[in-house]
Short mmCIF file of C-alpha atoms in Angstrom, two decimals:
data_model
loop_
_atom_site.label_atom_id
_atom_site.label_comp_id
_atom_site.label_asym_id
_atom_site.label_seq_id
_atom_site.Cartn_x
_atom_site.Cartn_y
_atom_site.Cartn_z
CA UNK A 1 -8.71 36.62 -51.79
CA UNK A 2 -9.66 32.99 -51.33
CA UNK A 3 -9.16 31.64 -47.82
CA UNK A 4 -6.54 29.18 -49.01
CA UNK A 5 -4.47 32.05 -50.43
CA UNK A 6 -4.73 34.04 -47.23
CA UNK A 7 -3.64 30.93 -45.33
CA UNK A 8 -0.69 30.54 -47.73
CA UNK A 9 0.28 34.19 -47.11
CA UNK A 10 0.18 33.78 -43.34
CA UNK A 11 2.18 30.57 -43.38
CA UNK A 12 4.71 32.05 -45.80
CA UNK A 13 5.20 35.07 -43.54
CA UNK A 14 5.42 33.04 -40.35
CA UNK A 15 7.92 30.53 -41.72
CA UNK A 16 9.66 33.08 -43.98
CA UNK A 17 9.33 30.98 -47.10
CA UNK A 18 8.32 32.31 -50.54
CA UNK A 19 4.54 32.10 -50.93
CA UNK A 20 4.91 30.72 -54.48
CA UNK A 21 6.36 27.51 -53.02
CA UNK A 22 3.21 26.81 -51.03
CA UNK A 23 0.38 24.77 -52.51
CA UNK A 24 -2.64 23.16 -50.83
CA UNK A 25 -0.71 19.87 -50.84
CA UNK A 26 2.34 21.31 -49.10
CA UNK A 27 2.87 19.58 -45.76
CA UNK A 28 3.70 21.89 -42.87
CA UNK A 29 6.49 19.64 -41.63
CA UNK A 30 8.05 19.55 -45.10
CA UNK A 31 8.56 23.30 -44.99
CA UNK A 32 10.19 23.19 -41.57
CA UNK A 33 7.24 23.99 -39.30
CA UNK A 34 8.12 22.81 -35.80
CA UNK A 35 5.64 22.62 -32.95
CA UNK A 36 6.04 26.23 -31.90
CA UNK A 37 5.70 27.39 -35.53
CA UNK A 38 2.38 25.59 -35.85
CA UNK A 39 1.17 27.27 -32.68
CA UNK A 40 2.19 30.66 -34.07
CA UNK A 41 0.44 29.95 -37.37
CA UNK A 42 -2.75 29.00 -35.51
CA UNK A 43 -2.51 32.25 -33.54
CA UNK A 44 -2.02 34.35 -36.69
CA UNK A 45 -5.00 32.64 -38.36
CA UNK A 46 -7.17 33.26 -35.31
CA UNK A 47 -6.20 36.94 -35.34
CA UNK A 48 -6.72 37.30 -39.09
CA UNK A 49 -10.13 35.62 -39.30
CA UNK A 50 -11.49 36.43 -35.86
CA UNK A 51 -12.03 32.76 -35.10
CA UNK A 52 -10.95 30.36 -32.38
CA UNK A 53 -9.21 27.25 -33.68
CA UNK A 54 -9.55 24.29 -31.31
CA UNK A 55 -6.00 23.11 -31.90
CA UNK A 56 -4.33 21.67 -28.85
CA UNK A 57 -1.35 19.39 -29.34
CA UNK A 58 -1.83 18.13 -25.77
CA UNK A 59 -5.32 16.77 -26.46
CA UNK A 60 -4.35 13.80 -28.58
CA UNK A 61 -5.26 11.12 -26.07
CA UNK A 62 -7.48 8.30 -27.23
CA UNK A 63 -9.75 8.53 -24.21
CA UNK A 64 -10.50 12.20 -24.57
CA UNK A 65 -10.83 12.02 -28.33
CA UNK A 66 -13.45 9.31 -27.88
CA UNK A 67 -15.33 11.37 -25.31
CA UNK A 68 -15.18 14.56 -27.34
CA UNK A 69 -15.07 13.63 -31.00
CA UNK A 70 -14.96 17.27 -32.07
CA UNK A 71 -12.18 18.16 -29.69
CA UNK A 72 -8.92 19.51 -30.82
CA UNK A 73 -6.90 16.36 -31.28
CA UNK A 74 -8.92 15.34 -34.34
CA UNK A 75 -8.29 18.50 -36.30
CA UNK A 76 -6.45 17.64 -39.51
CA UNK A 77 -3.57 20.05 -39.66
CA UNK A 78 -0.94 18.37 -41.79
CA UNK A 79 -1.20 20.23 -45.12
CA UNK A 80 -1.98 23.80 -46.11
CA UNK A 81 -5.18 22.57 -47.78
CA UNK A 82 -6.29 20.96 -44.51
CA UNK A 83 -5.51 24.13 -42.56
CA UNK A 84 -7.47 26.22 -45.09
CA UNK A 85 -10.42 23.85 -44.95
CA UNK A 86 -10.47 23.97 -41.13
CA UNK A 87 -10.34 27.76 -41.26
CA UNK A 88 -13.15 27.87 -43.84
CA UNK A 89 -15.38 25.65 -41.68
CA UNK A 90 -14.83 27.95 -38.70
CA UNK A 91 -15.35 31.14 -40.74
CA UNK A 92 -18.59 29.72 -42.19
CA UNK A 93 -19.78 28.69 -38.74
CA UNK A 94 -19.03 32.18 -37.45
CA UNK A 95 -20.97 33.83 -40.30
CA UNK A 96 -23.92 31.47 -39.84
CA UNK A 97 -24.24 32.26 -36.16
CA UNK B 1 36.87 18.29 -1.54
CA UNK B 2 34.16 18.54 1.08
CA UNK B 3 31.25 16.17 1.25
CA UNK B 4 27.93 18.01 1.31
CA UNK B 5 24.71 17.03 3.08
CA UNK B 6 21.14 18.29 3.34
CA UNK B 7 20.34 19.10 6.96
CA UNK B 8 17.19 21.19 6.65
CA UNK B 9 14.17 21.44 4.38
CA UNK B 10 11.48 24.11 4.20
CA UNK B 11 8.55 24.15 1.81
CA UNK B 12 5.67 26.36 0.79
CA UNK B 13 3.62 24.06 -1.40
CA UNK B 14 0.12 23.52 -2.78
CA UNK B 15 -0.18 20.57 -0.39
CA UNK B 16 1.01 22.36 2.70
CA UNK B 17 3.72 24.48 4.23
CA UNK B 18 5.08 21.83 6.58
CA UNK B 19 7.49 19.12 5.42
CA UNK B 20 5.33 16.32 6.89
CA UNK B 21 2.20 17.57 5.07
CA UNK B 22 4.16 17.94 1.82
CA UNK B 23 5.62 14.45 2.09
CA UNK B 24 2.41 12.68 3.05
CA UNK B 25 0.60 14.22 0.06
CA UNK B 26 3.37 13.03 -2.24
CA UNK B 27 3.35 9.53 -0.77
CA UNK B 28 -0.44 9.30 -0.88
CA UNK B 29 -0.57 10.82 -4.40
CA UNK B 30 -2.96 13.46 -3.07
CA UNK B 31 -3.04 16.17 -5.71
CA UNK B 32 -2.85 19.85 -4.87
CA UNK B 33 -4.35 20.72 -8.25
CA UNK B 34 -7.78 22.36 -8.16
CA UNK B 35 -9.96 25.13 -9.59
CA UNK B 36 -8.19 28.48 -9.68
CA UNK B 37 -9.48 30.72 -6.91
CA UNK B 38 -6.75 33.28 -6.25
CA UNK B 39 -7.28 35.25 -9.49
CA UNK B 40 -10.29 35.95 -11.75
CA UNK B 41 -10.78 33.09 -14.21
CA UNK B 42 -13.42 34.37 -16.62
CA UNK B 43 -10.83 35.06 -19.31
CA UNK B 44 -8.95 31.77 -18.87
CA UNK B 45 -9.46 28.58 -20.85
CA UNK B 46 -7.55 26.30 -18.47
CA UNK B 47 -8.94 27.05 -15.02
CA UNK B 48 -6.94 24.70 -12.83
CA UNK B 49 -3.66 25.18 -11.02
CA UNK B 50 -1.77 23.95 -7.98
CA UNK B 51 -2.17 27.01 -5.77
CA UNK B 52 -0.74 27.67 -2.35
CA UNK B 53 -4.02 28.33 -0.56
CA UNK B 54 -2.79 27.83 2.98
CA UNK B 55 -0.66 30.99 3.05
CA UNK B 56 -1.45 34.14 4.97
CA UNK B 57 1.31 36.77 4.60
CA UNK B 58 0.16 38.45 7.81
CA UNK B 59 0.93 35.29 9.73
CA UNK B 60 4.58 35.62 8.69
CA UNK B 61 5.35 39.29 8.12
CA UNK B 62 4.77 42.71 9.53
CA UNK B 63 2.90 44.78 6.91
CA UNK B 64 5.94 47.04 6.63
CA UNK B 65 8.06 44.06 5.52
CA UNK B 66 5.55 42.26 3.29
CA UNK B 67 4.69 45.51 1.55
CA UNK B 68 8.07 45.50 -0.22
CA UNK B 69 7.73 41.83 -1.21
CA UNK B 70 6.05 40.10 -4.10
CA UNK B 71 4.31 36.81 -3.29
CA UNK B 72 7.35 34.97 -4.70
CA UNK B 73 9.68 36.61 -2.17
CA UNK B 74 7.23 35.85 0.65
CA UNK B 75 7.25 32.18 -0.36
CA UNK B 76 11.06 32.09 -0.49
CA UNK B 77 11.50 33.71 2.90
CA UNK B 78 8.94 31.48 4.63
CA UNK B 79 10.55 28.36 3.11
CA UNK B 80 14.04 29.57 4.09
CA UNK B 81 13.00 30.28 7.69
CA UNK B 82 11.43 26.80 7.90
CA UNK B 83 14.56 25.16 6.48
CA UNK B 84 16.83 26.91 8.98
CA UNK B 85 14.49 25.96 11.82
CA UNK B 86 14.31 22.37 10.53
CA UNK B 87 18.11 22.19 10.46
CA UNK B 88 18.30 23.69 13.96
CA UNK B 89 20.96 25.91 12.50
CA UNK B 90 22.20 28.70 14.75
CA UNK B 91 23.34 31.59 12.59
CA UNK B 92 25.86 33.57 14.59
CA UNK B 93 27.47 36.77 13.38
CA UNK B 94 30.59 35.11 12.02
CA UNK B 95 28.80 32.26 10.26
CA UNK B 96 26.38 34.74 8.69
CA UNK B 97 29.31 36.35 6.88
CA UNK B 98 30.11 33.04 5.18
CA UNK B 99 26.71 31.52 4.39
CA UNK B 100 25.90 31.42 0.68
CA UNK B 101 22.32 32.06 -0.45
CA UNK B 102 21.21 30.97 -3.91
CA UNK B 103 17.57 31.02 -4.94
CA UNK B 104 16.22 30.10 -8.36
CA UNK B 105 13.22 31.87 -9.85
CA UNK B 106 11.90 31.59 -13.37
CA UNK B 107 10.56 35.09 -13.76
CA UNK B 108 10.41 36.99 -10.47
CA UNK B 109 7.66 39.25 -9.21
CA UNK B 110 4.93 38.22 -11.62
CA UNK B 111 2.04 39.27 -9.37
CA UNK B 112 3.56 42.73 -9.09
CA UNK B 113 4.13 42.97 -12.81
CA UNK B 114 0.62 41.82 -13.63
CA UNK B 115 -1.16 44.13 -11.20
CA UNK B 116 1.06 47.12 -11.98
CA UNK B 117 0.58 46.88 -15.72
CA UNK B 118 -3.15 46.34 -15.23
CA UNK B 119 -3.28 49.63 -13.31
CA UNK B 120 -1.25 51.35 -15.99
CA UNK B 121 -2.84 50.06 -19.17
CA UNK B 122 -6.36 49.04 -18.16
CA UNK B 123 -7.09 51.55 -15.44
CA UNK B 124 -5.03 54.40 -16.89
CA UNK B 125 -3.39 55.03 -13.55
CA UNK B 126 -1.03 57.97 -13.91
CA UNK B 127 1.64 56.39 -11.71
CA UNK B 128 2.73 53.12 -10.17
CA UNK B 129 3.46 52.16 -6.60
CA UNK B 130 6.99 53.19 -5.60
CA UNK B 131 7.87 49.60 -4.66
CA UNK B 132 7.00 48.23 -8.09
CA UNK B 133 10.61 47.67 -9.13
CA UNK B 134 11.94 46.23 -5.84
CA UNK B 135 8.97 43.86 -5.75
CA UNK B 136 9.27 42.61 -9.30
CA UNK B 137 13.03 42.31 -9.77
CA UNK B 138 14.16 38.73 -10.28
CA UNK B 139 16.56 38.84 -7.32
CA UNK B 140 13.81 40.06 -4.98
CA UNK B 141 13.32 36.59 -3.52
CA UNK B 142 16.98 35.90 -2.77
CA UNK B 143 17.57 39.41 -1.46
CA UNK B 144 14.69 39.10 0.98
CA UNK B 145 15.97 35.72 2.20
CA UNK B 146 19.36 37.29 2.79
CA UNK B 147 17.87 40.31 4.59
CA UNK B 148 15.40 38.30 6.64
CA UNK B 149 17.97 35.83 7.95
CA UNK B 150 20.91 38.26 7.96
CA UNK B 151 22.95 36.15 5.52
CA UNK B 152 25.94 38.09 4.19
CA UNK B 153 27.97 35.62 2.12
CA UNK B 154 27.82 35.01 -1.64
CA UNK B 155 24.19 35.66 -2.62
CA UNK B 156 22.52 35.59 -6.02
CA UNK B 157 19.52 34.43 -7.97
CA UNK B 158 19.52 31.90 -10.76
CA UNK B 159 17.05 32.23 -13.63
CA UNK B 160 16.84 29.19 -15.86
CA UNK B 161 13.06 28.90 -16.18
CA UNK B 162 11.88 25.44 -15.09
CA UNK B 163 15.39 24.39 -14.01
CA UNK B 164 16.11 27.42 -11.78
CA UNK B 165 15.69 25.58 -8.47
CA UNK B 166 17.93 22.72 -9.56
CA UNK B 167 20.61 25.02 -10.93
CA UNK B 168 20.51 27.07 -7.70
CA UNK B 169 20.97 24.03 -5.45
CA UNK B 170 23.67 22.65 -7.75
CA UNK B 171 25.60 25.91 -7.65
CA UNK B 172 25.40 26.07 -3.87
CA UNK B 173 26.49 22.42 -3.64
CA UNK B 174 29.61 23.12 -5.70
CA UNK B 175 30.46 26.17 -3.57
CA UNK B 176 30.34 23.98 -0.48
CA UNK B 177 32.28 21.16 -2.05
CA UNK B 178 35.08 23.48 -3.11
CA UNK B 179 35.30 25.03 0.35
CA UNK B 180 33.98 28.45 -0.61
CA UNK B 181 31.34 28.32 2.09
CA UNK B 182 30.56 26.02 5.06
CA UNK B 183 26.78 26.41 4.86
CA UNK B 184 24.40 27.35 2.07
CA UNK B 185 20.73 28.23 1.93
CA UNK B 186 19.52 27.22 -1.53
CA UNK B 187 16.28 26.56 -3.35
CA UNK B 188 13.70 27.88 -5.71
CA UNK B 189 10.51 29.93 -5.62
CA UNK B 190 7.78 30.91 -8.04
CA UNK B 191 4.43 32.69 -7.79
CA UNK B 192 3.17 32.62 -11.35
CA UNK B 193 -0.59 32.27 -11.00
CA UNK B 194 -1.53 35.56 -12.63
CA UNK B 195 -3.94 36.28 -15.47
CA UNK B 196 -1.13 37.54 -17.71
CA UNK B 197 1.13 34.54 -17.10
CA UNK B 198 -1.69 32.03 -17.55
CA UNK B 199 -2.78 33.68 -20.80
CA UNK B 200 0.82 33.39 -21.97
CA UNK B 201 0.95 29.68 -21.16
CA UNK B 202 -2.49 29.23 -22.68
CA UNK B 203 -1.19 30.67 -25.97
CA UNK B 204 1.54 28.01 -26.03
CA UNK B 205 -1.24 25.40 -25.95
CA UNK B 206 0.46 23.18 -23.42
CA UNK B 207 -1.92 23.61 -20.47
CA UNK B 208 -4.22 20.83 -19.39
CA UNK B 209 -7.84 21.79 -18.78
CA UNK B 210 -8.30 19.27 -15.98
CA UNK B 211 -5.21 17.82 -14.31
CA UNK B 212 -1.60 16.74 -14.72
CA UNK B 213 -1.01 13.05 -15.55
CA UNK B 214 2.72 12.56 -16.02
CA UNK B 215 3.81 9.70 -18.30
CA UNK B 216 0.23 8.43 -18.62
CA UNK B 217 -1.07 7.81 -22.14
CA UNK B 218 -4.02 10.02 -21.19
CA UNK B 219 -1.83 12.97 -20.25
CA UNK B 220 -3.25 16.25 -21.44
CA UNK B 221 -0.58 18.85 -20.77
CA UNK B 222 0.93 20.59 -17.81
CA UNK B 223 -0.76 22.38 -14.92
CA UNK B 224 0.97 25.39 -13.42
CA UNK B 225 1.79 25.43 -9.76
CA UNK B 226 3.44 27.79 -7.30
CA UNK B 227 5.45 27.59 -4.12
CA UNK B 228 8.98 27.39 -2.83
CA UNK B 229 11.44 24.94 -1.35
CA UNK B 230 14.66 25.81 0.40
CA UNK B 231 17.29 23.43 1.74
CA UNK B 232 20.09 23.94 4.21
CA UNK B 233 23.30 22.46 2.83
CA UNK B 234 26.33 21.93 5.02
CA UNK B 235 29.65 20.23 4.78
CA UNK B 236 29.24 16.72 6.14
CA UNK B 237 32.04 17.35 8.59
CA UNK B 238 30.26 20.35 10.07
CA UNK B 239 26.90 18.57 10.18
CA UNK B 240 28.39 15.54 11.97
CA UNK B 241 30.29 17.77 14.39
CA UNK B 242 27.12 19.51 15.51
CA UNK B 243 25.05 16.31 15.50
CA UNK B 244 22.67 17.56 12.83
CA UNK B 245 20.01 15.30 11.34
CA UNK B 246 21.02 14.43 7.77
CA UNK B 247 18.37 13.85 5.10
CA UNK B 248 20.73 12.92 2.29
CA UNK B 249 24.15 13.60 0.83
CA UNK B 250 24.48 15.61 -2.37
CA UNK B 251 26.83 13.67 -4.63
CA UNK B 252 26.75 15.25 -8.05
CA UNK B 253 25.44 18.03 -10.23
CA UNK B 254 25.35 18.13 -14.03
CA UNK B 255 24.28 20.76 -16.53
CA UNK B 256 23.91 21.00 -20.28
CA UNK B 257 22.26 23.08 -23.00
CA UNK B 258 20.45 21.73 -26.06
CA UNK B 259 21.37 24.68 -28.29
CA UNK B 260 18.32 23.62 -30.28
CA UNK B 261 14.67 24.54 -29.96
CA UNK B 262 13.42 27.25 -27.58
CA UNK B 263 10.59 25.07 -26.22
CA UNK B 264 11.02 21.46 -27.42
CA UNK B 265 13.61 19.69 -25.29
CA UNK B 266 16.20 17.40 -26.81
CA UNK B 267 16.82 13.90 -25.39
CA UNK B 268 20.55 14.20 -26.08
CA UNK B 269 20.80 17.41 -24.07
CA UNK B 270 18.77 15.96 -21.21
CA UNK B 271 20.88 12.78 -21.20
CA UNK B 272 24.11 14.79 -21.20
CA UNK B 273 22.99 16.63 -18.03
CA UNK B 274 22.19 13.32 -16.32
CA UNK B 275 25.49 11.78 -17.44
CA UNK B 276 27.39 14.85 -16.24
CA UNK B 277 25.69 14.58 -12.84
CA UNK B 278 26.64 10.89 -12.58
CA UNK B 279 30.26 11.67 -13.52
CA UNK B 280 30.36 14.54 -11.02
CA UNK B 281 29.03 12.12 -8.38
CA UNK B 282 31.51 9.40 -9.44
CA UNK B 283 28.48 7.12 -9.48
CA UNK B 284 27.63 4.42 -12.00
CA UNK B 285 24.24 4.47 -13.69
CA UNK B 286 23.54 0.97 -12.27
CA UNK B 287 23.80 2.32 -8.71
CA UNK B 288 20.89 4.75 -9.10
CA UNK B 289 17.63 3.32 -7.76
CA UNK B 290 15.22 6.24 -8.12
CA UNK B 291 14.78 9.21 -10.47
CA UNK B 292 12.49 12.10 -9.66
CA UNK B 293 11.69 12.98 -13.27
CA UNK B 294 10.93 16.38 -14.75
CA UNK B 295 7.68 14.71 -15.97
CA UNK B 296 5.55 17.73 -16.88
CA UNK B 297 2.82 15.64 -18.60
CA UNK B 298 3.22 17.38 -21.94
CA UNK B 299 3.32 15.06 -24.92
CA UNK B 300 6.81 16.19 -25.85
CA UNK B 301 8.52 16.25 -22.46
CA UNK B 302 7.46 12.85 -21.22
CA UNK B 303 8.35 11.09 -24.47
CA UNK B 304 11.68 12.94 -24.65
CA UNK B 305 12.54 12.20 -21.03
CA UNK B 306 11.84 8.49 -21.51
CA UNK B 307 14.30 8.41 -24.41
CA UNK B 308 16.86 10.40 -22.39
CA UNK B 309 16.52 8.06 -19.38
CA UNK B 310 17.09 5.02 -21.61
CA UNK B 311 20.09 6.71 -23.16
CA UNK B 312 21.59 7.52 -19.75
CA UNK B 313 20.80 4.33 -17.86
CA UNK B 314 20.95 1.76 -20.67
CA UNK B 315 19.86 -1.70 -19.56
CA UNK B 316 19.46 -0.57 -15.94
CA UNK B 317 16.66 1.83 -17.00
CA UNK B 318 14.39 -1.25 -16.82
CA UNK B 319 14.89 -1.67 -13.08
CA UNK B 320 14.87 2.02 -12.26
CA UNK B 321 11.93 3.45 -10.28
CA UNK B 322 10.92 6.80 -11.79
CA UNK B 323 8.23 9.20 -10.64
CA UNK B 324 7.08 12.73 -11.31
CA UNK B 325 5.84 14.87 -8.43
CA UNK B 326 3.96 17.21 -10.76
CA UNK B 327 0.65 15.31 -10.54
CA UNK B 328 0.61 16.48 -6.91
CA UNK B 329 2.50 19.79 -7.04
CA UNK B 330 1.77 20.99 -10.58
CA UNK B 331 4.64 22.65 -12.38
CA UNK B 332 5.93 25.48 -10.27
CA UNK B 333 8.63 26.44 -12.79
CA UNK B 334 11.56 27.93 -10.83
CA UNK B 335 10.41 26.26 -7.60
CA UNK B 336 9.83 22.83 -9.14
CA UNK B 337 13.43 21.59 -9.08
CA UNK B 338 13.85 22.59 -5.44
CA UNK B 339 10.57 20.98 -4.32
CA UNK B 340 11.56 17.82 -6.20
CA UNK B 341 15.08 17.78 -4.75
CA UNK B 342 13.44 18.03 -1.31
CA UNK B 343 11.18 15.09 -2.22
CA UNK B 344 14.17 13.05 -3.42
CA UNK B 345 16.10 13.74 -0.21
CA UNK B 346 13.15 12.66 1.94
CA UNK B 347 12.72 9.56 -0.25
CA UNK B 348 16.29 8.55 0.56
CA UNK B 349 15.84 9.30 4.26
CA UNK B 350 12.58 7.37 4.57
CA UNK B 351 13.39 4.70 1.93
CA UNK B 352 10.00 5.33 0.34
CA UNK B 353 9.48 6.07 -3.36
CA UNK B 354 6.75 8.67 -3.87
CA UNK B 355 4.51 7.64 -6.79
CA UNK B 356 3.42 9.39 -9.98
CA UNK B 357 -0.06 10.71 -9.16
CA UNK B 358 -2.98 10.72 -11.62
CA UNK B 359 -1.40 7.98 -13.74
CA UNK B 360 -4.13 6.21 -15.73
CA UNK B 361 -2.82 4.21 -18.64
CA UNK B 362 0.53 2.94 -19.88
CA UNK B 363 1.94 4.72 -22.91
CA UNK B 364 4.06 2.62 -25.29
CA UNK B 365 6.21 5.71 -25.82
CA UNK B 366 6.82 6.08 -22.08
CA UNK B 367 7.56 2.46 -21.25
CA UNK B 368 9.51 2.59 -17.99
CA UNK B 369 8.51 2.00 -14.37
CA UNK B 370 6.80 5.25 -13.40
CA UNK B 371 5.57 3.97 -9.99
CA UNK B 372 1.91 4.69 -10.74
CA UNK B 373 -0.23 6.09 -7.94
CA UNK B 374 1.04 3.90 -5.09
CA UNK B 375 4.15 4.57 -3.03
CA UNK B 376 6.71 1.83 -2.67
CA UNK B 377 9.08 0.82 0.10
CA UNK B 378 12.41 0.07 -1.48
CA UNK B 379 16.06 0.06 -0.50
CA UNK B 380 17.29 3.31 -2.04
CA UNK B 381 21.01 3.93 -2.33
CA UNK B 382 21.15 6.75 -4.82
CA UNK B 383 18.58 9.06 -6.39
CA UNK B 384 18.56 11.64 -9.18
CA UNK B 385 16.39 14.72 -9.63
CA UNK B 386 15.93 16.17 -13.14
CA UNK B 387 14.89 19.55 -14.50
CA UNK B 388 14.70 20.53 -18.17
CA UNK B 389 13.92 24.16 -18.89
CA UNK B 390 12.46 26.04 -21.81
CA UNK B 391 15.42 27.45 -23.66
CA UNK B 392 17.03 24.00 -23.65
CA UNK B 393 18.74 24.34 -20.26
CA UNK B 394 19.08 21.06 -18.40
CA UNK B 395 20.15 20.24 -14.85
CA UNK B 396 20.36 17.08 -12.77
CA UNK B 397 21.34 16.42 -9.17
CA UNK B 398 22.48 13.09 -7.72
CA UNK B 399 21.94 12.30 -4.05
CA UNK B 400 22.96 9.46 -1.77
CA UNK B 401 21.86 8.25 1.65
CA UNK B 402 23.01 10.54 4.44
#
């Protein structure tokens, strides 16, 4: 199964929405994902793929983002496609190491 | 209705276990946050906390007594003893029958729970220590305060997560006001620096990796703390009759629930608690000079609280001095509201506004006067202390000069 489909499955299960409704362009907030839901989705993805996703909603400050450009706050996490692409990057990095 | 005053304060805090040490750290914005040293940190991502390092159980308890107590109960008892001593309250046999004791705790004996389950699951221990249950039960702290001081009146614990201490003091205040009791021992305690608890908070992704910067644009999340604060509350009549020193008068208490999200607080709910406290105090919003904010330094809380303060105080929000004590004390959950009520009472007594520590940069979304880093002398008539708990449970206390 392609990563994006596994991501769709996990998000569908977490938010209890039919998986058919979810496309790479679906925005998480459009399907009712609140802050705690996003944190649960990140956790489920980490468990599923054996990765660590540097997502921290508290690390959005301009100062820290400038100091640590790869730090959590920059992670694009608005759409399912963006989530899948972040997961793919981390899975690839894990396999390469 | 009786008028109710604060005549004694006792603290066990990351910046000291004496009221003068506690207050000077708050005024000087000297943070008690530092690297975690009381538990192993190799499995933790966020390795800072506001720990109570200056606390030796053997200095306060016989081993036979402390052996039945979790750290949280030890904190509560030491703070309660200090408060009673500070109030110079003589507890005779008859008074003891009437004194109410109400202590707030978010979870209870977390150190006991953590170490017991570690023995059971990680070390495959066949059995647990026989005091496991009495140490971990959520009313352990209040029961030990009652036993230690011989208090036999209405006694119970309040568990409303981060608002527990505020709810506990508010409940005790209303018991005094209605004449149910002449004296109450009330406060909050928490000892939550355990590997299990920190991993739980870590999973919520709200912990800062370095420090707590309430209302600052550069805030990076909350930092857990631990400790206890207990106050002696008395009817004003009784306090005046015995010539007691009065820190402040408790004027009002308000509560509300968001009935919304389990973690994200709602500005309407928070504002309703503040408004209820003002109504209960028969005080106008314009007469409040200082608010000790919940101010956890999470993105959501600080923005939400700013909106709620504007909603409650309207135009007078602009001239209100607001500070969070959590840059100094961390967030000690069930103890936080009690420590902050203590700080608010001392602010009224000394007419000094303790600042918001670690404040770096103004945030357009938190655009009120948060008294950054430097204490201020100011004529203070009335103060408010806020607590907003996970689960959407809000509480606010209003105090006046004693």
